[in-house]
Short mmCIF file of C-alpha atoms and ligand atoms in Angstrom, two decimals:
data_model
loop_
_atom_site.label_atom_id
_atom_site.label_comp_id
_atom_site.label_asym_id
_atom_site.label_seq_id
_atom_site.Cartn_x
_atom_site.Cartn_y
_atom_site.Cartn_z
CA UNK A 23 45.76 -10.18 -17.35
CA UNK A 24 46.65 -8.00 -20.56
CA UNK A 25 48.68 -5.42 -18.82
CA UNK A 26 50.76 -3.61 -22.42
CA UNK A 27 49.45 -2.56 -25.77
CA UNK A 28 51.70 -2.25 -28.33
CA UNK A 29 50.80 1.18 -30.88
CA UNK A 30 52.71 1.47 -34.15
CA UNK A 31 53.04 5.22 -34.71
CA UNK A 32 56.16 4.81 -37.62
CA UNK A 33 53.58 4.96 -40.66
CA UNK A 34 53.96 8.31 -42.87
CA UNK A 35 50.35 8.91 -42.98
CA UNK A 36 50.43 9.33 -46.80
CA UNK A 37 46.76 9.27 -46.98
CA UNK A 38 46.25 11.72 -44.85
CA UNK A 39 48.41 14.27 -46.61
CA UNK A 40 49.01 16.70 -47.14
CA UNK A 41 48.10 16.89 -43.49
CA UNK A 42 50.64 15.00 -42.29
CA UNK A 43 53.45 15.93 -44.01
CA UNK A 44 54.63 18.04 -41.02
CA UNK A 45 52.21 16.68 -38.23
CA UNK A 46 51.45 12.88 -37.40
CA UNK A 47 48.09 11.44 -38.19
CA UNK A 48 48.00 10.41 -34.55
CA UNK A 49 48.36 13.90 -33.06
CA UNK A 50 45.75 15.48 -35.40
CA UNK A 51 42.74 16.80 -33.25
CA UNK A 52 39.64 15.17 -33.47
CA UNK A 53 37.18 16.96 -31.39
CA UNK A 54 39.95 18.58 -29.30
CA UNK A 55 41.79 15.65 -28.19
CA UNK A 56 44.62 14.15 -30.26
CA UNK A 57 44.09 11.06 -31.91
CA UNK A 58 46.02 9.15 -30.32
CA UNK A 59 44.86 10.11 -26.82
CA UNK A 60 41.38 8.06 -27.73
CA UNK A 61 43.10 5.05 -28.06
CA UNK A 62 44.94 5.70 -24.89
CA UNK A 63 42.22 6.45 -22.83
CA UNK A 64 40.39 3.17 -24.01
CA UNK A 65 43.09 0.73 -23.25
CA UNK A 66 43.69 2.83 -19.54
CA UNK A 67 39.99 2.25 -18.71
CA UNK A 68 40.48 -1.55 -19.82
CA UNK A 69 43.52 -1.80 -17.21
CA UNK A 70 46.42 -1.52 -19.56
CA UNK A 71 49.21 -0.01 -17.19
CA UNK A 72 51.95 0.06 -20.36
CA UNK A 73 52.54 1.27 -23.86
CA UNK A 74 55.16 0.95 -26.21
CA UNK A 75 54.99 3.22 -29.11
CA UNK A 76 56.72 2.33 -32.17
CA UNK A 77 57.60 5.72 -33.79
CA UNK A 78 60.57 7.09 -36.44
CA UNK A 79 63.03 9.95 -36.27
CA UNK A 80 60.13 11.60 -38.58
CA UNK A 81 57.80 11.22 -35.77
CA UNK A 82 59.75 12.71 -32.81
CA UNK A 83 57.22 15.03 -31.85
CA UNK A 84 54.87 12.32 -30.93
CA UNK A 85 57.52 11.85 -28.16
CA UNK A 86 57.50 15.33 -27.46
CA UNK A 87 54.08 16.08 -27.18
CA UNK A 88 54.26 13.71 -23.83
CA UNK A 89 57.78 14.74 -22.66
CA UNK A 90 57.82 18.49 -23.00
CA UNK A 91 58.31 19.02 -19.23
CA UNK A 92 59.86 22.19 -19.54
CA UNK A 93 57.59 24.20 -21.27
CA UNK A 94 54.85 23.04 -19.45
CA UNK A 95 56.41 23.82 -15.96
CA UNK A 96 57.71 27.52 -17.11
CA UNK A 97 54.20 28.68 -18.00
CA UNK A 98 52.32 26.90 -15.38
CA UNK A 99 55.03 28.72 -12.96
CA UNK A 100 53.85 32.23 -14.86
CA UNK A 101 50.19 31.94 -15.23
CA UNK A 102 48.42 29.24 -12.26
CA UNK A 103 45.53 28.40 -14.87
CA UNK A 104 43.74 25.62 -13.66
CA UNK A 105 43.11 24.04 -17.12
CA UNK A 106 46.58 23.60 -17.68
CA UNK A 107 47.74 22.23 -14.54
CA UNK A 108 45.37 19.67 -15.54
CA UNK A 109 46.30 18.29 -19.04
CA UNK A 110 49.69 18.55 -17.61
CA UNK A 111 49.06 15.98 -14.49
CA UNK A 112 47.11 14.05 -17.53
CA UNK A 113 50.08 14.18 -19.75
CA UNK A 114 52.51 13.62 -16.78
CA UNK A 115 50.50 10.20 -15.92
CA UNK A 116 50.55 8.74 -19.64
CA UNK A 117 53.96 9.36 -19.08
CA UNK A 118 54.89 7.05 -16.10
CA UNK A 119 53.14 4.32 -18.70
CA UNK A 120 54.96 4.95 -22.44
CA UNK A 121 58.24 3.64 -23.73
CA UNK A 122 59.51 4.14 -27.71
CA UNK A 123 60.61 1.95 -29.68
CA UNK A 124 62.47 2.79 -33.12
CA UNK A 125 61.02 1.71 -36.73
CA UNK A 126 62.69 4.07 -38.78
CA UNK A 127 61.64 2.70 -42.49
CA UNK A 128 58.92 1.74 -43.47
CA UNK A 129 58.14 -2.06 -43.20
CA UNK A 130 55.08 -2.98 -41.96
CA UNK A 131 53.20 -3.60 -38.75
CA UNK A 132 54.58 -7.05 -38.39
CA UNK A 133 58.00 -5.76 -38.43
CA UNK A 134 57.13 -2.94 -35.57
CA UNK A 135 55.42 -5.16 -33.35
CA UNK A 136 58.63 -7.51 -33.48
CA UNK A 137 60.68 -4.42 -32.25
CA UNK A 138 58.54 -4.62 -29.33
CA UNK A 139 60.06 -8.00 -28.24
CA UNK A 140 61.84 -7.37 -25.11
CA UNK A 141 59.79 -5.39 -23.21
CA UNK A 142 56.33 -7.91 -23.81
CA UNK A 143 56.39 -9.57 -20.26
CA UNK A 144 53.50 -11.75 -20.35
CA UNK A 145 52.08 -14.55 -22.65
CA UNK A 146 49.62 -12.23 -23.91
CA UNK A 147 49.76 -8.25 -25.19
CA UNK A 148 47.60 -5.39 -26.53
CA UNK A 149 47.90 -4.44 -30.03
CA UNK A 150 46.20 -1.11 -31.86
CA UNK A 151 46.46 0.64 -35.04
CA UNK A 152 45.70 4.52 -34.36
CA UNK A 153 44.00 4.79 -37.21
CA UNK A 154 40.99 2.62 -35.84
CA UNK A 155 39.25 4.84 -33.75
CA UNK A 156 36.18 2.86 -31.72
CA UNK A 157 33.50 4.89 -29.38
CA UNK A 158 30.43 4.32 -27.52
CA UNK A 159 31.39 1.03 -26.07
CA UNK A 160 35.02 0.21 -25.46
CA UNK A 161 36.18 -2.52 -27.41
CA UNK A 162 39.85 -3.76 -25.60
CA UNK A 163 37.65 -4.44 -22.41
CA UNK A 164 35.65 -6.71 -24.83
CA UNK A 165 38.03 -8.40 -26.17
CA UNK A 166 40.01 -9.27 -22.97
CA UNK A 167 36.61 -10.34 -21.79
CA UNK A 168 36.69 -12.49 -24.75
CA UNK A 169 40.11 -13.40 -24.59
CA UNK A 170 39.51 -14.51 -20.64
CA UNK A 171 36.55 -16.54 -21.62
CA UNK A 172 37.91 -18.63 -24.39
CA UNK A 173 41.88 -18.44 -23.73
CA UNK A 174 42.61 -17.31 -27.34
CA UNK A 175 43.90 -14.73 -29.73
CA UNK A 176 41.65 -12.45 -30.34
CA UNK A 177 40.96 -9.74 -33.55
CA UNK A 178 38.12 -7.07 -33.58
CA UNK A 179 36.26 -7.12 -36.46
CA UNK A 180 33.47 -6.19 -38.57
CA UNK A 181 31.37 -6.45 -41.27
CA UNK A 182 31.95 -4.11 -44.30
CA UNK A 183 30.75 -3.52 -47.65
CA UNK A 184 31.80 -6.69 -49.74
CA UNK A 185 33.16 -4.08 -52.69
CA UNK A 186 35.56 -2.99 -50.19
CA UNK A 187 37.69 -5.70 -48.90
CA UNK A 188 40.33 -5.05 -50.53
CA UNK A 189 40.94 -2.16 -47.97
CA UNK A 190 41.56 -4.67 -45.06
CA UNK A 191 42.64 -8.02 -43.93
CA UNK A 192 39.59 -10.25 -43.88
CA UNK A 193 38.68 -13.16 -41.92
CA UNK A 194 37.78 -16.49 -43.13
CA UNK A 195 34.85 -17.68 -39.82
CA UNK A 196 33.80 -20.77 -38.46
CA UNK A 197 31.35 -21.13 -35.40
CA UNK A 198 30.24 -18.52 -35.57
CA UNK A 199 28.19 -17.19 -32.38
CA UNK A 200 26.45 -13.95 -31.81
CA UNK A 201 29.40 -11.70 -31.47
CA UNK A 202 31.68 -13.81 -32.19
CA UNK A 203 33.60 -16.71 -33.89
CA UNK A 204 36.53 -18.65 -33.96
CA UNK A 205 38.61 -17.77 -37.26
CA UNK A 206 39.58 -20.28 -40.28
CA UNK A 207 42.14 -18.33 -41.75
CA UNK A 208 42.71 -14.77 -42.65
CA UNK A 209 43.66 -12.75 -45.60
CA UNK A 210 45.41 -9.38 -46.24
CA UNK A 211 44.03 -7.00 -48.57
CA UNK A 212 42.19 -9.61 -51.13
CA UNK A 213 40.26 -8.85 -53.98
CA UNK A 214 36.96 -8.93 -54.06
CA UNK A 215 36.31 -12.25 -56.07
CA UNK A 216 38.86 -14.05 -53.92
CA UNK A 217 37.51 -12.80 -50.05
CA UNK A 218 36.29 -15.59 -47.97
CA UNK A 219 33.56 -13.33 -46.03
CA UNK A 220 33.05 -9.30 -45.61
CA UNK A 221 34.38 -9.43 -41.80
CA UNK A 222 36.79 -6.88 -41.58
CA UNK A 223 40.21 -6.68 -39.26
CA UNK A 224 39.46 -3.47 -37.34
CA UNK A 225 42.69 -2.43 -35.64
CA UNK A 226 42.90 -4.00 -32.03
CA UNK A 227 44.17 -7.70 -31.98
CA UNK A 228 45.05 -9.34 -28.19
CA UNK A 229 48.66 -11.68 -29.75
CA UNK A 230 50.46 -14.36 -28.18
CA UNK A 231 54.17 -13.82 -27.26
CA UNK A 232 54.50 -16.97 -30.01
CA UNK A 233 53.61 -14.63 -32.63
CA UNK A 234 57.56 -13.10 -32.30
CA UNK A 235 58.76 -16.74 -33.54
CA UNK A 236 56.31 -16.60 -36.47
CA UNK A 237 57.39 -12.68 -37.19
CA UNK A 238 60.98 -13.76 -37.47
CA UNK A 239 60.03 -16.26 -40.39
CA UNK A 240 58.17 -14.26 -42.83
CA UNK A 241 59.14 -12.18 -45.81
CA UNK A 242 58.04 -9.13 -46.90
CA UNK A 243 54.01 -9.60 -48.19
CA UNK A 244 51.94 -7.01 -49.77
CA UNK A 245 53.75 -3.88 -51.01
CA UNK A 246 57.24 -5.46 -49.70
CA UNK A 247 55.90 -4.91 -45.95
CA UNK A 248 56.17 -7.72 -43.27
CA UNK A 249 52.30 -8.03 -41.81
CA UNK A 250 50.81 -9.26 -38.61
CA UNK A 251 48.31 -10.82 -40.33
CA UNK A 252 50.69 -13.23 -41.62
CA UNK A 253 51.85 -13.94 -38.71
CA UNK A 254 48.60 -14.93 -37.16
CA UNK A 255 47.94 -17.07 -40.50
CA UNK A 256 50.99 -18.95 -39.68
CA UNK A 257 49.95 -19.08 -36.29
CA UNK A 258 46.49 -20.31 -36.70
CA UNK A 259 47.76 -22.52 -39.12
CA UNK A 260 49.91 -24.18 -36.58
CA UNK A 261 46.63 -24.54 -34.82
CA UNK A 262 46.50 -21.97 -32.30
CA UNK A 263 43.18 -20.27 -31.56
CA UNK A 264 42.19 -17.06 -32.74
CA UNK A 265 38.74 -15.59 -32.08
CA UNK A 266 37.19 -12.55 -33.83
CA UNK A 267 35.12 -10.04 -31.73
CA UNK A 268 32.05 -8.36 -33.62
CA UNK A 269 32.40 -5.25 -31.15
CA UNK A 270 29.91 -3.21 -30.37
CA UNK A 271 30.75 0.21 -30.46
CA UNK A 272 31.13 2.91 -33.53
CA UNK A 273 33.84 2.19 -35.66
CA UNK A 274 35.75 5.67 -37.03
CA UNK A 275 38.38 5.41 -39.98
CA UNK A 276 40.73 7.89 -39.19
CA UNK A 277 43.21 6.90 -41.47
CA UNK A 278 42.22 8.56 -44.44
CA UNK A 279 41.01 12.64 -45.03
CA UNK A 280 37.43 11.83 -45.58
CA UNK A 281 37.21 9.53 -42.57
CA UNK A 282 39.40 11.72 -40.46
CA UNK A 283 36.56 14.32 -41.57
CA UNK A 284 33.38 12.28 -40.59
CA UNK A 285 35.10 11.32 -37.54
CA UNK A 286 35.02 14.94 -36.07
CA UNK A 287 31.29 15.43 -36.87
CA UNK A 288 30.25 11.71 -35.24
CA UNK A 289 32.85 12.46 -31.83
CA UNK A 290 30.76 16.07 -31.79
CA UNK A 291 27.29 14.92 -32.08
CA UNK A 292 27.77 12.93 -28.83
CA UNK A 293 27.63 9.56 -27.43
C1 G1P B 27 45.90 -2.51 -41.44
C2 G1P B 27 45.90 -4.03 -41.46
C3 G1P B 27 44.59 -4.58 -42.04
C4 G1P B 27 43.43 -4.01 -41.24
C5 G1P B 27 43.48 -2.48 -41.21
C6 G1P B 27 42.43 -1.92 -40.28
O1 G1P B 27 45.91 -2.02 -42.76
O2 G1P B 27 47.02 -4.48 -42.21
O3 G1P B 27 44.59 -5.98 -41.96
O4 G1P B 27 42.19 -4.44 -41.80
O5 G1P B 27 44.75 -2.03 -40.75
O6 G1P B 27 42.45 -0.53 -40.29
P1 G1P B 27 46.33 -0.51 -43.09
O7 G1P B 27 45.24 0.38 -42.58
O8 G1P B 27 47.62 -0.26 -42.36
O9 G1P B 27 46.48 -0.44 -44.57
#
């Protein structure tokens, strides 16, 4: 059972700003929630029971939006409104479940899920990028499903417009069954001549503890940061299996200001 999820919060949110140059991305409302809270509420319903955020002295307030007992208690004490008492229980529970972890420069995802090391207690773990919002059908229950069913890694993906790969890490496929396939190899960021196929890493990958080995060994890729998806193409290199999920829900990008726009209007019209 896949019982932690990993979240990298440490990334300045540059395309996001100026937005973000005094709030984090992942705190930024989207149809009254937080970001962030999406994600968590996804991975609770799939039966995650831990998270460790990765944030940086720049992103304290991520910590403090879920530890800010204090306030919380002395206006609850004043005014009894229901609403409140509420959130608060909510925000006391993701509490129980969240420990930090410090990346306090810059250097990639690979390096922040590394940090993460000693607290990952089984052979498997959760990983998500906040900026990969998913709705309508919850996509960490499908890939444990997945992950159950063939005993691999497993990477969410779709497909995306071929003139945009060079936006993501793509996946090279092989076997490829209805919604999903096993992967070949994969690829961060290429350009568009040199992509193997248009299926996109969406931000939710189910690693292997071995991945921490394969971490340790790299150097700094693509604009000097050290990336997972290195580390799973040493991995599956070495043979080990990694599957990509074509999930089913409705993929948001909330990493950028247009995207963080759109997603707003799709949350609001409903599911
Ligand atoms: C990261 C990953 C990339 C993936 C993308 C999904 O890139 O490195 O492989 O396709 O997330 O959102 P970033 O968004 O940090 O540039």
């Amino acid at each position: 059972m896949i019982k932690q999820a990993i979240i990298p919060l440490a990334g300045l949110g540059t395309r996001m700003l100026p937005l973000t140059s005094v709030m984090p991305k992942e705190l930024m409302p989207i149809n009254g929630k937080p970001n962030l809270q999406y994600i968590l509420e996804e991975c609770i319903d799939a039966g995650v029971k831990e998270f460790i955020f990765i944030i940086s002295k720049k992103k304290l307030s991520i910590k403090k939006y879920f530890f800010n007992d204090n306030f919380y208690k002395k206006i609850i004490k004043k005014k009894k409104d229901k609403r409140l008492i509420k959130e608060y229980k909510k925000i006391k529970r993701y509490q129980k479940m969240i420990k930090f972890v410090y990346q306090n420069k810059p250097r990639g995802t690979g390096d922040a899920v590394l940090r993460c090391k000693k607290y990952i207690k089984n052979k498997y773990f959760l990983m998500l990028l906040p900026d990969d919002i998913i709705i309508r059908n919850n996509c960490s229950k499908e890939m444990m499903r997945l992950h159950k069913k063939t005993n691999g890694s497993i990477i969410a993906t779709k497909r995306v417009e071929r003139k945009t790969v060079s936006r993501w890490g793509i996946l090279s496929i092989k076997n490829k069954k209805k919604r999903y396939f096993q992967i070949k190899d994969v690829v961060e960021k290429p350009n568009v001549k040199k992509a193997p196929s248009n299926y996109a890493i969406i931000g939710r990958y189910i690693l292997p503890t071995k991945i921490f080995g394969e971490i340790k060994k790299l150097k700094p890729g693509q604009g000097r940061e050290i990336h997972i998806t290195d580390a799973i193409r040493s991995l599956i290199k070495k043979e080990n299996k990694f599957y990509g999920n074509i999930f089913m829900g409705k993929y948001l990008d909330c990493g950028t200001l247009s995207g963080y726009i759109n997603s707003g209007i799709q949350i609001s019209k409903g599911k």
